[in-house]
mmCIF file of C-alpha atoms in Angstrom:
data_model
loop_
_atom_site.group_PDB
_atom_site.id
_atom_site.type_symbol
_atom_site.label_atom_id
_atom_site.label_comp_id
_atom_site.label_asym_id
_atom_site.label_seq_id
_atom_site.Cartn_x
_atom_site.Cartn_y
_atom_site.Cartn_z
ATOM 1 C CA MET A 1 17.446 -66.258 -13.168
ATOM 2 C CA LYS A 2 20.797 -67.981 -13.003
ATOM 3 C CA LYS A 3 22.557 -67.916 -16.325
ATOM 4 C CA PRO A 4 23.422 -71.383 -17.677
ATOM 5 C CA LYS A 5 27.087 -72.202 -17.955
ATOM 6 C CA ARG A 6 28.272 -71.486 -21.478
ATOM 7 C CA LEU A 7 29.961 -74.348 -23.279
ATOM 8 C CA LYS A 8 32.847 -73.705 -25.616
ATOM 9 C CA LEU A 9 31.575 -73.168 -29.130
ATOM 10 C CA GLY A 10 32.446 -75.908 -31.558
ATOM 11 C CA ALA A 11 33.878 -78.111 -28.834
ATOM 12 C CA GLY A 12 34.241 -81.805 -29.548
ATOM 13 C CA CYS A 13 31.969 -84.478 -28.107
ATOM 14 C CA ARG A 14 32.877 -86.377 -24.986
ATOM 15 C CA ASP A 15 34.548 -89.736 -25.040
ATOM 16 C CA HIS A 16 32.081 -92.430 -24.014
ATOM 17 C CA GLY A 17 34.756 -94.660 -22.528
ATOM 18 C CA ASP A 18 36.109 -96.004 -25.822
ATOM 19 C CA GLY A 19 38.655 -93.292 -26.663
ATOM 20 C CA PRO A 20 38.807 -90.963 -29.698
ATOM 21 C CA ALA A 21 37.500 -93.641 -32.068
ATOM 22 C CA ALA A 22 34.120 -93.428 -30.339
ATOM 23 C CA ARG A 23 33.617 -89.755 -31.246
ATOM 24 C CA GLU A 24 30.807 -89.067 -33.694
ATOM 25 C CA PRO A 25 31.890 -87.414 -36.979
ATOM 26 C CA ASP A 26 29.345 -84.593 -36.561
ATOM 27 C CA CYS A 27 30.012 -84.026 -32.880
ATOM 28 C CA GLY A 28 31.429 -80.516 -33.473
ATOM 29 C CA LYS A 29 28.291 -79.466 -35.323
ATOM 30 C CA LYS A 30 26.021 -81.037 -32.713
ATOM 31 C CA GLN A 31 27.874 -79.268 -29.932
ATOM 32 C CA LYS A 32 27.598 -75.968 -31.776
ATOM 33 C CA LEU A 33 23.833 -76.451 -32.130
ATOM 34 C CA VAL A 34 23.627 -77.018 -28.376
ATOM 35 C CA ASP A 35 25.702 -73.900 -27.713
ATOM 36 C CA ILE A 36 23.555 -71.721 -29.976
ATOM 37 C CA HIS A 37 20.302 -72.884 -28.404
ATOM 38 C CA GLN A 38 21.790 -72.403 -24.954
ATOM 39 C CA ALA A 39 22.821 -68.845 -25.847
ATOM 40 C CA LEU A 40 19.321 -68.110 -27.190
ATOM 41 C CA ASN A 41 17.725 -69.458 -24.000
ATOM 42 C CA SER A 42 19.999 -67.536 -21.633
ATOM 43 C CA ASP A 43 18.396 -64.623 -19.851
ATOM 44 C CA PRO A 44 19.570 -62.154 -21.019
ATOM 45 C CA VAL A 45 20.418 -63.686 -24.386
ATOM 46 C CA ASP A 46 24.131 -64.521 -24.668
ATOM 47 C CA ILE A 47 24.882 -62.241 -27.615
ATOM 48 C CA LYS A 48 28.643 -62.736 -27.309
ATOM 49 C CA SER A 49 28.266 -66.478 -27.885
ATOM 50 C CA LEU A 50 25.884 -65.920 -30.793
ATOM 51 C CA ARG A 51 28.412 -63.609 -32.442
ATOM 52 C CA GLU A 52 31.134 -66.199 -31.957
ATOM 53 C CA ALA A 53 28.916 -68.885 -33.462
ATOM 54 C CA ALA A 54 28.136 -66.714 -36.497
ATOM 55 C CA VAL A 55 31.826 -65.993 -37.110
ATOM 56 C CA ASN A 56 33.288 -69.418 -36.312
ATOM 57 C CA GLU A 57 33.565 -72.185 -38.887
ATOM 58 C CA GLY A 58 30.240 -73.146 -40.413
ATOM 59 C CA GLY A 59 28.455 -70.022 -39.213
ATOM 60 C CA LEU A 60 24.889 -70.505 -38.011
ATOM 61 C CA LEU A 61 24.557 -73.870 -39.784
ATOM 62 C CA THR A 62 20.860 -73.779 -40.782
ATOM 63 C CA ASP A 63 18.253 -71.311 -41.982
ATOM 64 C CA GLU A 64 16.083 -72.228 -38.996
ATOM 65 C CA LEU A 65 18.803 -70.950 -36.685
ATOM 66 C CA ARG A 66 19.385 -67.873 -38.818
ATOM 67 C CA ARG A 67 15.717 -67.001 -38.464
ATOM 68 C CA LYS A 68 16.210 -66.994 -34.688
ATOM 69 C CA VAL A 69 19.723 -65.565 -34.385
ATOM 70 C CA TRP A 70 19.871 -62.851 -37.058
ATOM 71 C CA PRO A 71 17.235 -60.678 -35.333
ATOM 72 C CA LYS A 72 19.081 -61.049 -32.015
ATOM 73 C CA LEU A 73 22.328 -59.863 -33.590
ATOM 74 C CA LEU A 74 20.496 -56.662 -34.579
ATOM 75 C CA ASN A 75 18.523 -56.264 -31.320
ATOM 76 C CA ILE A 76 15.154 -56.904 -32.960
ATOM 77 C CA ASN A 77 12.163 -58.138 -30.988
ATOM 78 C CA VAL A 78 10.311 -60.490 -33.342
ATOM 79 C CA TYR A 79 7.171 -60.093 -31.211
ATOM 80 C CA ASP A 80 7.046 -56.332 -31.773
ATOM 81 C CA LEU A 81 7.527 -56.054 -35.519
ATOM 82 C CA PRO A 82 6.384 -53.306 -37.900
ATOM 83 C CA HIS A 83 3.130 -53.872 -39.725
ATOM 84 C CA LYS A 84 3.185 -54.966 -43.347
ATOM 85 C CA PRO A 85 3.337 -52.044 -45.788
ATOM 86 C CA GLY A 86 0.058 -50.775 -47.178
ATOM 87 C CA ARG A 87 -0.549 -50.154 -50.853
ATOM 88 C CA ASP A 88 -0.018 -46.444 -50.264
ATOM 89 C CA VAL A 89 3.698 -47.028 -49.665
ATOM 90 C CA ARG A 90 4.217 -46.880 -53.436
ATOM 91 C CA GLU A 91 2.253 -43.685 -53.989
ATOM 92 C CA ASN A 92 4.408 -40.728 -55.016
ATOM 93 C CA HIS A 93 7.573 -42.464 -53.769
ATOM 94 C CA LYS A 94 10.589 -40.898 -55.480
ATOM 95 C CA ASP A 95 12.473 -44.225 -55.644
ATOM 96 C CA TYR A 96 9.603 -46.423 -56.817
ATOM 97 C CA ASN A 97 10.581 -46.625 -60.497
ATOM 98 C CA GLN A 98 14.225 -47.471 -59.803
ATOM 99 C CA VAL A 99 13.288 -50.024 -57.130
ATOM 100 C CA LEU A 100 10.821 -51.616 -59.538
ATOM 101 C CA LEU A 101 13.471 -51.925 -62.270
ATOM 102 C CA ASP A 102 16.040 -53.452 -59.915
ATOM 103 C CA VAL A 103 13.586 -55.966 -58.489
ATOM 104 C CA ARG A 104 12.432 -57.005 -61.954
ATOM 105 C CA ARG A 105 16.084 -57.760 -62.741
ATOM 106 C CA SER A 106 16.528 -59.847 -59.594
ATOM 107 C CA MET A 107 14.950 -63.074 -60.881
ATOM 108 C CA LYS A 108 18.149 -65.098 -60.446
ATOM 109 C CA ARG A 109 18.319 -64.230 -56.757
ATOM 110 C CA PHE A 110 15.327 -66.466 -56.091
ATOM 111 C CA PRO A 111 15.532 -70.268 -55.664
ATOM 112 C CA LYS A 112 15.746 -72.264 -58.873
ATOM 113 C CA GLY A 113 12.521 -74.030 -59.671
ATOM 114 C CA MET A 114 10.383 -71.655 -57.635
ATOM 115 C CA PRO A 115 6.934 -71.294 -59.243
ATOM 116 C CA VAL A 116 6.533 -68.060 -61.173
ATOM 117 C CA THR A 117 3.512 -67.046 -59.111
ATOM 118 C CA GLN A 118 5.388 -67.520 -55.845
ATOM 119 C CA ARG A 119 8.370 -65.555 -57.068
ATOM 120 C CA ALA A 120 6.057 -62.770 -58.236
ATOM 121 C CA VAL A 121 4.601 -62.499 -54.724
ATOM 122 C CA LEU A 122 8.080 -62.316 -53.196
ATOM 123 C CA GLN A 123 9.142 -59.656 -55.678
ATOM 124 C CA GLU A 124 6.138 -57.535 -54.739
ATOM 125 C CA GLN A 125 7.058 -57.963 -51.067
ATOM 126 C CA LEU A 126 10.648 -57.012 -51.857
ATOM 127 C CA ILE A 127 9.511 -53.759 -53.456
ATOM 128 C CA ASP A 128 7.326 -52.887 -50.479
ATOM 129 C CA ILE A 129 10.016 -53.782 -47.919
ATOM 130 C CA MET A 130 12.520 -51.339 -49.371
ATOM 131 C CA LEU A 131 9.994 -48.559 -49.954
ATOM 132 C CA GLU A 132 8.663 -48.949 -46.408
ATOM 133 C CA VAL A 133 12.127 -48.593 -44.867
ATOM 134 C CA LEU A 134 12.928 -45.605 -47.078
ATOM 135 C CA LYS A 135 9.602 -44.008 -46.218
ATOM 136 C CA ARG A 136 10.290 -44.403 -42.481
ATOM 137 C CA ASN A 137 13.783 -42.947 -42.941
ATOM 138 C CA PRO A 138 13.601 -39.960 -45.308
ATOM 139 C CA GLN A 139 17.257 -39.160 -44.581
ATOM 140 C CA LEU A 140 18.278 -42.375 -46.370
ATOM 141 C CA HIS A 141 18.777 -42.622 -50.135
ATOM 142 C CA TYR A 142 18.255 -45.736 -52.222
ATOM 143 C CA TYR A 143 21.240 -47.181 -54.068
ATOM 144 C CA GLN A 144 21.504 -49.894 -56.716
ATOM 145 C CA GLY A 145 22.447 -53.050 -54.849
ATOM 146 C CA TYR A 146 20.236 -52.316 -51.825
ATOM 147 C CA HIS A 147 17.772 -54.874 -53.155
ATOM 148 C CA ASP A 148 20.473 -57.577 -52.996
ATOM 149 C CA VAL A 149 20.637 -57.147 -49.227
ATOM 150 C CA ALA A 150 16.858 -56.923 -48.893
ATOM 151 C CA VAL A 151 16.139 -60.090 -50.887
ATOM 152 C CA THR A 152 18.581 -62.129 -48.795
ATOM 153 C CA LEU A 153 16.786 -61.051 -45.633
ATOM 154 C CA LEU A 154 13.356 -61.675 -47.163
ATOM 155 C CA LEU A 155 14.194 -65.231 -48.238
ATOM 156 C CA VAL A 156 15.445 -66.177 -44.775
ATOM 157 C CA VAL A 157 13.298 -64.341 -42.218
ATOM 158 C CA GLY A 158 10.131 -63.312 -44.066
ATOM 159 C CA GLU A 159 8.567 -59.957 -44.835
ATOM 160 C CA LYS A 160 7.932 -58.344 -41.443
ATOM 161 C CA THR A 161 11.220 -59.361 -39.846
ATOM 162 C CA ALA A 162 13.038 -58.333 -43.029
ATOM 163 C CA ILE A 163 11.590 -54.817 -42.691
ATOM 164 C CA ALA A 164 12.860 -54.548 -39.118
ATOM 165 C CA MET A 165 16.298 -55.927 -40.007
ATOM 166 C CA LEU A 166 16.666 -53.733 -43.087
ATOM 167 C CA HIS A 167 15.637 -50.684 -41.041
ATOM 168 C CA THR A 168 18.399 -51.376 -38.504
ATOM 169 C CA LEU A 169 21.046 -52.223 -41.089
ATOM 170 C CA SER A 170 20.200 -49.108 -43.104
ATOM 171 C CA ASN A 171 20.808 -46.925 -40.068
ATOM 172 C CA HIS A 172 24.016 -48.677 -39.037
ATOM 173 C CA HIS A 173 25.996 -51.166 -41.170
ATOM 174 C CA LEU A 174 24.778 -49.819 -44.529
ATOM 175 C CA ARG A 175 24.438 -46.191 -43.485
ATOM 176 C CA ASP A 176 27.435 -44.831 -45.410
ATOM 177 C CA PHE A 177 26.076 -46.254 -48.669
ATOM 178 C CA MET A 178 22.795 -44.363 -48.262
ATOM 179 C CA ASP A 179 24.049 -40.807 -48.465
ATOM 180 C CA PRO A 180 22.889 -38.619 -51.374
ATOM 181 C CA THR A 181 26.348 -38.954 -52.987
ATOM 182 C CA MET A 182 28.871 -41.790 -53.294
ATOM 183 C CA ASP A 183 31.505 -39.937 -51.251
ATOM 184 C CA SER A 184 30.996 -41.989 -48.089
ATOM 185 C CA THR A 185 31.060 -45.233 -50.059
ATOM 186 C CA LYS A 186 34.334 -44.209 -51.704
ATOM 187 C CA HIS A 187 35.663 -43.438 -48.238
ATOM 188 C CA ILE A 188 34.939 -47.010 -47.124
ATOM 189 C CA LEU A 189 36.577 -48.374 -50.289
ATOM 190 C CA ASN A 190 39.663 -46.352 -49.420
ATOM 191 C CA TYR A 191 40.380 -48.757 -46.563
ATOM 192 C CA LEU A 192 41.149 -51.550 -49.030
ATOM 193 C CA MET A 193 44.558 -50.527 -50.348
ATOM 194 C CA PRO A 194 46.093 -49.692 -46.934
ATOM 195 C CA ILE A 195 45.158 -53.182 -45.691
ATOM 196 C CA ILE A 196 46.813 -54.779 -48.720
ATOM 197 C CA GLU A 197 49.883 -52.549 -48.306
ATOM 198 C CA GLN A 198 50.349 -53.673 -44.696
ATOM 199 C CA VAL A 199 50.468 -57.330 -45.743
ATOM 200 C CA ASP A 200 52.010 -57.352 -49.230
ATOM 201 C CA ALA A 201 53.780 -54.159 -50.284
ATOM 202 C CA GLU A 202 54.776 -55.691 -53.633
ATOM 203 C CA LEU A 203 51.163 -56.514 -54.533
ATOM 204 C CA HIS A 204 50.089 -53.057 -53.404
ATOM 205 C CA ASP A 205 52.711 -51.392 -55.612
ATOM 206 C CA PHE A 206 51.657 -53.524 -58.588
ATOM 207 C CA MET A 207 48.028 -52.441 -58.196
ATOM 208 C CA ILE A 208 49.090 -48.802 -57.849
ATOM 209 C CA ARG A 209 51.124 -49.013 -61.062
ATOM 210 C CA ALA A 210 48.179 -50.613 -62.831
ATOM 211 C CA GLU A 211 45.947 -47.767 -61.606
ATOM 212 C CA VAL A 212 43.186 -50.296 -61.004
ATOM 213 C CA GLY A 213 41.664 -48.382 -58.103
ATOM 214 C CA THR A 214 39.014 -50.033 -55.926
ATOM 215 C CA ILE A 215 35.854 -49.895 -58.039
ATOM 216 C CA PHE A 216 36.178 -53.629 -58.701
ATOM 217 C CA ALA A 217 35.147 -54.187 -55.061
ATOM 218 C CA LEU A 218 32.168 -51.806 -55.101
ATOM 219 C CA SER A 219 29.446 -54.401 -55.700
ATOM 220 C CA TRP A 220 31.062 -56.714 -53.121
ATOM 221 C CA LEU A 221 30.839 -54.037 -50.488
ATOM 222 C CA ILE A 222 27.396 -52.522 -51.039
ATOM 223 C CA THR A 223 25.591 -55.863 -51.513
ATOM 224 C CA TRP A 224 27.578 -57.829 -48.929
ATOM 225 C CA TYR A 225 28.665 -60.036 -51.854
ATOM 226 C CA GLY A 226 25.062 -61.137 -52.456
ATOM 227 C CA HIS A 227 25.209 -59.869 -56.017
ATOM 228 C CA VAL A 228 28.381 -61.645 -57.117
ATOM 229 C CA LEU A 229 28.115 -65.139 -55.610
ATOM 230 C CA SER A 230 26.319 -67.855 -57.545
ATOM 231 C CA GLU A 231 25.626 -70.168 -54.593
ATOM 232 C CA PHE A 232 23.224 -68.820 -52.016
ATOM 233 C CA ARG A 233 24.781 -70.921 -49.246
ATOM 234 C CA HIS A 234 27.966 -68.872 -49.613
ATOM 235 C CA THR A 235 25.974 -65.644 -49.406
ATOM 236 C CA LEU A 236 24.278 -66.839 -46.229
ATOM 237 C CA ARG A 237 27.612 -67.798 -44.699
ATOM 238 C CA LEU A 238 28.969 -64.314 -45.335
ATOM 239 C CA TYR A 239 25.824 -62.692 -43.941
ATOM 240 C CA ASP A 240 26.319 -64.675 -40.719
ATOM 241 C CA PHE A 241 29.825 -63.218 -40.554
ATOM 242 C CA PHE A 242 28.907 -59.631 -41.389
ATOM 243 C CA LEU A 243 25.861 -59.420 -39.109
ATOM 244 C CA ALA A 244 28.059 -60.426 -36.175
ATOM 245 C CA SER A 245 31.006 -58.185 -37.077
ATOM 246 C CA HIS A 246 32.164 -54.602 -37.442
ATOM 247 C CA PRO A 247 30.491 -52.790 -40.388
ATOM 248 C CA LEU A 248 33.844 -52.518 -42.182
ATOM 249 C CA MET A 249 34.357 -56.290 -42.200
ATOM 250 C CA PRO A 250 33.200 -56.622 -45.856
ATOM 251 C CA ILE A 251 36.178 -54.481 -46.919
ATOM 252 C CA TYR A 252 38.536 -56.643 -44.859
ATOM 253 C CA LEU A 253 37.114 -59.680 -46.628
ATOM 254 C CA ALA A 254 37.769 -57.929 -49.951
ATOM 255 C CA ALA A 255 41.392 -57.478 -48.911
ATOM 256 C CA ALA A 256 41.590 -61.151 -47.926
ATOM 257 C CA ILE A 257 40.255 -62.164 -51.362
ATOM 258 C CA VAL A 258 42.739 -59.963 -53.236
ATOM 259 C CA LEU A 259 45.633 -61.212 -51.104
ATOM 260 C CA HIS A 260 44.507 -64.804 -51.681
ATOM 261 C CA ARG A 261 44.686 -64.194 -55.451
ATOM 262 C CA GLU A 262 48.064 -62.461 -55.229
ATOM 263 C CA ARG A 263 49.789 -64.778 -57.718
ATOM 264 C CA GLU A 264 47.031 -64.376 -60.316
ATOM 265 C CA VAL A 265 47.181 -60.602 -60.005
ATOM 266 C CA LYS A 266 50.958 -60.400 -60.353
ATOM 267 C CA GLU A 267 50.913 -62.713 -63.394
ATOM 268 C CA THR A 268 48.443 -60.391 -65.157
ATOM 269 C CA ASP A 269 49.648 -57.575 -67.403
ATOM 270 C CA CYS A 270 50.117 -54.436 -65.347
ATOM 271 C CA ASP A 271 47.202 -52.761 -67.078
ATOM 272 C CA MET A 272 44.123 -51.198 -65.506
ATOM 273 C CA ALA A 273 41.587 -52.969 -67.721
ATOM 274 C CA MET A 274 43.234 -56.382 -67.341
ATOM 275 C CA VAL A 275 43.635 -56.209 -63.576
ATOM 276 C CA HIS A 276 40.142 -54.799 -63.097
ATOM 277 C CA HIS A 277 38.640 -57.590 -65.200
ATOM 278 C CA LEU A 278 40.489 -60.239 -63.188
ATOM 279 C CA LEU A 279 39.590 -58.873 -59.766
ATOM 280 C CA SER A 280 35.972 -57.960 -60.506
ATOM 281 C CA HIS A 281 35.121 -61.589 -61.273
ATOM 282 C CA ILE A 282 35.187 -63.581 -58.044
ATOM 283 C CA PRO A 283 35.949 -67.288 -58.511
ATOM 284 C CA GLN A 284 33.058 -69.367 -57.224
ATOM 285 C CA ASN A 285 35.325 -71.975 -55.616
ATOM 286 C CA LEU A 286 37.020 -69.696 -53.102
ATOM 287 C CA PRO A 287 37.814 -71.168 -49.647
ATOM 288 C CA TYR A 288 35.294 -69.038 -47.783
ATOM 289 C CA GLU A 289 35.988 -70.359 -44.293
ATOM 290 C CA TYR A 290 39.694 -69.631 -44.745
ATOM 291 C CA LEU A 291 38.951 -66.163 -46.108
ATOM 292 C CA ILE A 292 36.602 -65.361 -43.242
ATOM 293 C CA GLY A 293 39.296 -66.365 -40.783
ATOM 294 C CA ARG A 294 41.891 -64.266 -42.592
ATOM 295 C CA ALA A 295 39.579 -61.242 -42.757
ATOM 296 C CA GLN A 296 39.059 -61.486 -38.995
ATOM 297 C CA ALA A 297 42.827 -61.772 -38.456
ATOM 298 C CA LEU A 298 43.439 -58.722 -40.648
ATOM 299 C CA PHE A 299 40.830 -56.770 -38.703
ATOM 300 C CA ASP A 300 42.446 -57.714 -35.397
ATOM 301 C CA GLN A 301 45.945 -56.854 -36.617
ATOM 302 C CA TYR A 302 45.071 -53.695 -38.573
ATOM 303 C CA PRO A 303 41.906 -52.245 -36.992
ATOM 304 C CA PRO A 304 40.098 -49.301 -38.620
ATOM 305 C CA SER A 305 41.486 -46.926 -36.000
ATOM 306 C CA LEU A 306 45.019 -47.746 -37.196
ATOM 307 C CA LEU A 307 44.169 -47.499 -40.905
ATOM 308 C CA ALA A 308 42.236 -44.253 -40.444
ATOM 309 C CA ARG A 309 45.490 -42.480 -39.635
ATOM 310 C CA ARG A 310 46.397 -42.739 -43.290
ATOM 311 C CA ALA A 311 46.023 -39.429 -45.137
ATOM 312 C CA ALA A 312 43.386 -40.702 -47.585
ATOM 313 C CA LEU A 313 41.110 -41.758 -44.729
ATOM 314 C CA GLN A 314 41.353 -38.712 -42.498
ATOM 315 C CA PRO A 315 38.984 -36.125 -44.035
ATOM 316 C CA ARG A 316 35.698 -37.999 -43.678
ATOM 317 C CA LYS A 317 34.014 -39.559 -40.648
ATOM 318 C CA SER A 318 32.186 -42.842 -41.255
ATOM 319 C CA LEU A 319 28.683 -42.908 -39.781
ATOM 320 C CA CYS A 320 28.554 -46.697 -39.588
ATOM 321 C CA VAL A 321 31.876 -46.788 -37.726
ATOM 322 C CA SER A 322 31.069 -43.933 -35.339
ATOM 323 C CA THR A 323 27.773 -45.521 -34.225
ATOM 324 C CA PHE A 324 28.979 -49.130 -34.021
ATOM 325 C CA GLN A 325 30.059 -49.211 -30.384
ATOM 326 C CA SER A 326 26.751 -47.858 -29.086
ATOM 327 C CA PHE A 327 24.890 -50.221 -31.406
ATOM 328 C CA GLN A 328 26.810 -53.217 -30.030
ATOM 329 C CA LEU A 329 26.046 -52.200 -26.450
ATOM 330 C CA SER A 330 22.340 -51.942 -27.287
ATOM 331 C CA THR A 331 22.222 -55.654 -28.191
ATOM 332 C CA LEU A 332 23.469 -56.977 -24.836
ATOM 333 C CA HIS A 333 20.274 -56.899 -22.749
ATOM 334 C CA GLN A 334 17.759 -58.850 -24.835
ATOM 335 C CA ARG A 335 15.340 -61.411 -23.439
ATOM 336 C CA PRO A 336 14.731 -64.888 -24.905
ATOM 337 C CA ASP A 337 11.997 -65.241 -27.525
ATOM 338 C CA SER A 338 9.980 -67.387 -25.123
ATOM 339 C CA VAL A 339 9.805 -64.445 -22.720
ATOM 340 C CA LEU A 340 8.895 -61.989 -25.455
ATOM 341 C CA ARG A 341 6.223 -64.298 -26.835
ATOM 342 C CA ARG A 342 4.551 -64.762 -23.464
ATOM 343 C CA LEU A 343 4.689 -61.076 -22.560
ATOM 344 C CA ASN A 344 3.370 -60.099 -25.976
ATOM 345 C CA LYS A 345 0.376 -62.360 -25.418
ATOM 346 C CA ALA A 346 -0.213 -60.941 -21.930
ATOM 347 C CA GLN A 347 0.111 -57.410 -23.248
ATOM 348 C CA GLY A 348 -2.486 -58.117 -25.942
ATOM 349 C CA VAL A 349 -4.964 -59.392 -23.354
ATOM 350 C CA ALA A 350 -4.380 -56.372 -21.103
ATOM 351 C CA THR A 351 -4.827 -53.946 -24.009
ATOM 352 C CA SER A 352 -8.063 -55.639 -25.026
ATOM 353 C CA ARG A 353 -9.464 -55.403 -21.482
ATOM 354 C CA HIS A 354 -8.464 -51.763 -21.201
ATOM 355 C CA ALA A 355 -10.197 -50.928 -24.472
ATOM 356 C CA SER A 356 -13.358 -52.748 -23.448
ATOM 357 C CA ARG A 357 -13.687 -50.487 -20.375
ATOM 358 C CA ARG A 358 -13.572 -47.337 -22.479
ATOM 359 C CA PRO A 359 -16.366 -46.921 -25.039
ATOM 360 C CA GLY A 360 -15.237 -45.900 -28.469
ATOM 361 C CA LEU A 361 -11.787 -47.523 -28.162
ATOM 362 C CA GLU A 362 -10.900 -50.664 -30.102
ATOM 363 C CA PRO A 363 -8.226 -53.244 -29.198
ATOM 364 C CA ALA A 364 -4.804 -52.463 -30.627
ATOM 365 C CA LEU A 365 -4.196 -54.011 -34.045
ATOM 366 C CA PRO A 366 -0.886 -55.377 -35.318
ATOM 367 C CA GLY A 367 -0.619 -52.297 -37.472
ATOM 368 C CA ASP A 368 -0.809 -50.107 -34.361
ATOM 369 C CA ARG A 369 2.086 -52.007 -32.797
ATOM 370 C CA GLY A 370 4.002 -51.425 -36.006
ATOM 371 C CA ALA A 371 3.343 -47.708 -35.784
ATOM 372 C CA LEU A 372 4.634 -47.694 -32.214
ATOM 373 C CA TRP A 373 7.726 -49.544 -33.389
ATOM 374 C CA GLY A 374 8.310 -46.987 -36.084
ATOM 375 C CA LYS A 375 8.089 -44.138 -33.575
ATOM 376 C CA GLY A 376 10.445 -45.853 -31.142
ATOM 377 C CA ASN A 377 7.878 -45.971 -28.325
ATOM 378 C CA ARG A 378 10.090 -46.575 -25.291
ATOM 379 C CA MET A 379 7.312 -47.556 -22.919
ATOM 380 C CA VAL A 380 6.294 -50.444 -25.165
ATOM 381 C CA LYS A 381 9.861 -51.591 -25.646
ATOM 382 C CA MET A 382 10.648 -51.445 -21.925
ATOM 383 C CA ALA A 383 7.554 -53.485 -21.144
ATOM 384 C CA VAL A 384 8.690 -56.203 -23.515
ATOM 385 C CA TRP A 385 11.622 -57.210 -21.252
ATOM 386 C CA GLY A 386 9.891 -59.080 -18.495
ATOM 387 C CA LEU A 387 9.353 -62.845 -17.909
ATOM 388 C CA SER A 388 11.023 -66.225 -18.780
ATOM 389 C CA ALA A 389 10.023 -69.554 -20.384
ATOM 390 C CA THR A 390 11.192 -71.874 -23.184
ATOM 391 C CA LEU A 391 12.426 -71.024 -26.634
ATOM 392 C CA GLY A 392 10.040 -70.954 -29.569
ATOM 393 C CA ALA A 393 10.936 -72.348 -32.988
ATOM 394 C CA ALA A 394 10.500 -71.389 -36.612
ATOM 395 C CA VAL A 395 11.554 -72.999 -39.867
ATOM 396 C CA PHE A 396 12.275 -71.401 -43.202
ATOM 397 C CA ALA A 397 14.063 -73.136 -46.091
ATOM 398 C CA VAL A 398 16.225 -71.263 -48.539
ATOM 399 C CA ALA A 399 17.473 -72.617 -51.825
ATOM 400 C CA GLN A 400 20.445 -71.782 -54.040
ATOM 401 C CA THR A 401 20.120 -68.477 -55.937
ATOM 402 C CA ALA A 402 22.194 -65.744 -57.658
ATOM 403 C CA MET A 403 22.137 -62.955 -60.246
ATOM 404 C CA ASP A 404 24.395 -61.149 -62.689
ATOM 405 C CA TRP A 405 25.293 -57.481 -62.572
ATOM 406 C CA GLY A 406 27.817 -56.170 -65.047
ATOM 407 C CA PRO A 407 30.657 -53.849 -63.974
ATOM 408 C CA GLU A 408 29.385 -51.225 -66.370
ATOM 409 C CA VAL A 409 26.443 -50.600 -64.027
ATOM 410 C CA LEU A 410 28.839 -50.112 -61.136
ATOM 411 C CA LEU A 411 30.984 -47.708 -63.098
ATOM 412 C CA GLN A 412 27.926 -45.541 -63.763
ATOM 413 C CA LEU A 413 27.593 -44.935 -60.038
ATOM 414 C CA PHE A 414 30.758 -42.867 -60.038
#
C-alpha cells in the first residue's frame, strides 16, 4: 500500500483567499489532529511522526488520542492483549502487602468527585495490574512509586492495555529502578549534576557546596513526576513526552527544572536542608512546554554518551539505555489498528473452525491469547501483521488528580 504523504506536524492552516486574517485560531491544533490520525492510518504506522507529535507543543492533545498512540509508542498490539489477572495473582505474592499499602494511599491520584465504589474498583485493578506484571517478570523488583506510573496508565488506557504497557515499560524505560538494590537508580540520578555543570558552572558549584545531592529528584524520576504534580493534565503531558523519548529524558527534565529555578536556588542559604527543601517542592505553575523544549535541547547538546564519560558514570551500565536502540527499532513495523482488528476477528473464526474439526478441543479464549502473549509466541505475533482497512476509535476521559508523598519516604529508600 502506498504510504500517504506526511504533513508537517503542527503546521498552520491554509489561507482561503483572504490572507492571514482568515486563519482559524485553532488551525495548528486541527492540523496536528489530522497529522496524528494520518500517522496512525499509515501502513506501517508512522511511528516517527507519532513521536514528534508526542514531543511537540501540546503533546497528544486528548485522552482519546493517547489511548490510540501510547500503545503504538511501545509496540503494543491492542488486539492481542494479556488476559485480566485472576484472583490467584495475589496468592503468596511477596510484594502484595507493600503494593496494597501504596495503593490504599493513592486516593488523591484518582479524579476528584469519583464515586467511592468506582474508585475502589480501580484500586483493586491497580493492585492486580502491578502484581500480574511482577509475576510475569520474576527478575523485576517492586519499588515505592511504581504504582504512580501504573495508575496513570490505568486511568487512560484501561486495565488490559495498562498491563501490556507496564510490562514493556518495566523491561525498558523503568528497568533500572527495578533492580533488587537502589544502585542503578542512583546511577541514573548521577547524570543530573553533570548536565547542570555543562550549562551553569556557578549553580553547579553552589549545589556542590551545599551538599544537596540528588535525592530531591528521586520521586520525579521513578514516578515520571506523577507523584509530585497536582494537575493530572501536566502529568499526562509529561507522559506523552517520556513515552516518545529516550529513557533518561526524565533526568534531563529534572536538570531543566533546576536550571529554570537557578535564581531561587542561588538566593537560598547554602545549606543542604534549605536547598533540598526548595528543590524537592516543584512549583505547580511551571512552564511545562518550555521545560520540555529545554530538556530536549539539553539531550541533543549533551547526550548520555557524552555525559557517561564522566568518572561518576563509568562503573555501571544502564539496562534501560543499553536496550533502547533495539527497542526503538522494534516499534517501526507496526500495522494500523484497523488491520489488527480485522485480522484478529479472522483469526478467531479460523481458530473456532479448527477446534470444531477436532473433538475434545475448545475454541481459544481471551485468556489463552493472553498466555500466548506472555510467552512471546512469535507465530501469533507474526500472523497479526497482515491486512489493511480504516482506523478504529476509542474514548476514555481522565480528570484532574494528584497525591502527596513526603520526602521522608524517599529518604528511607537509601
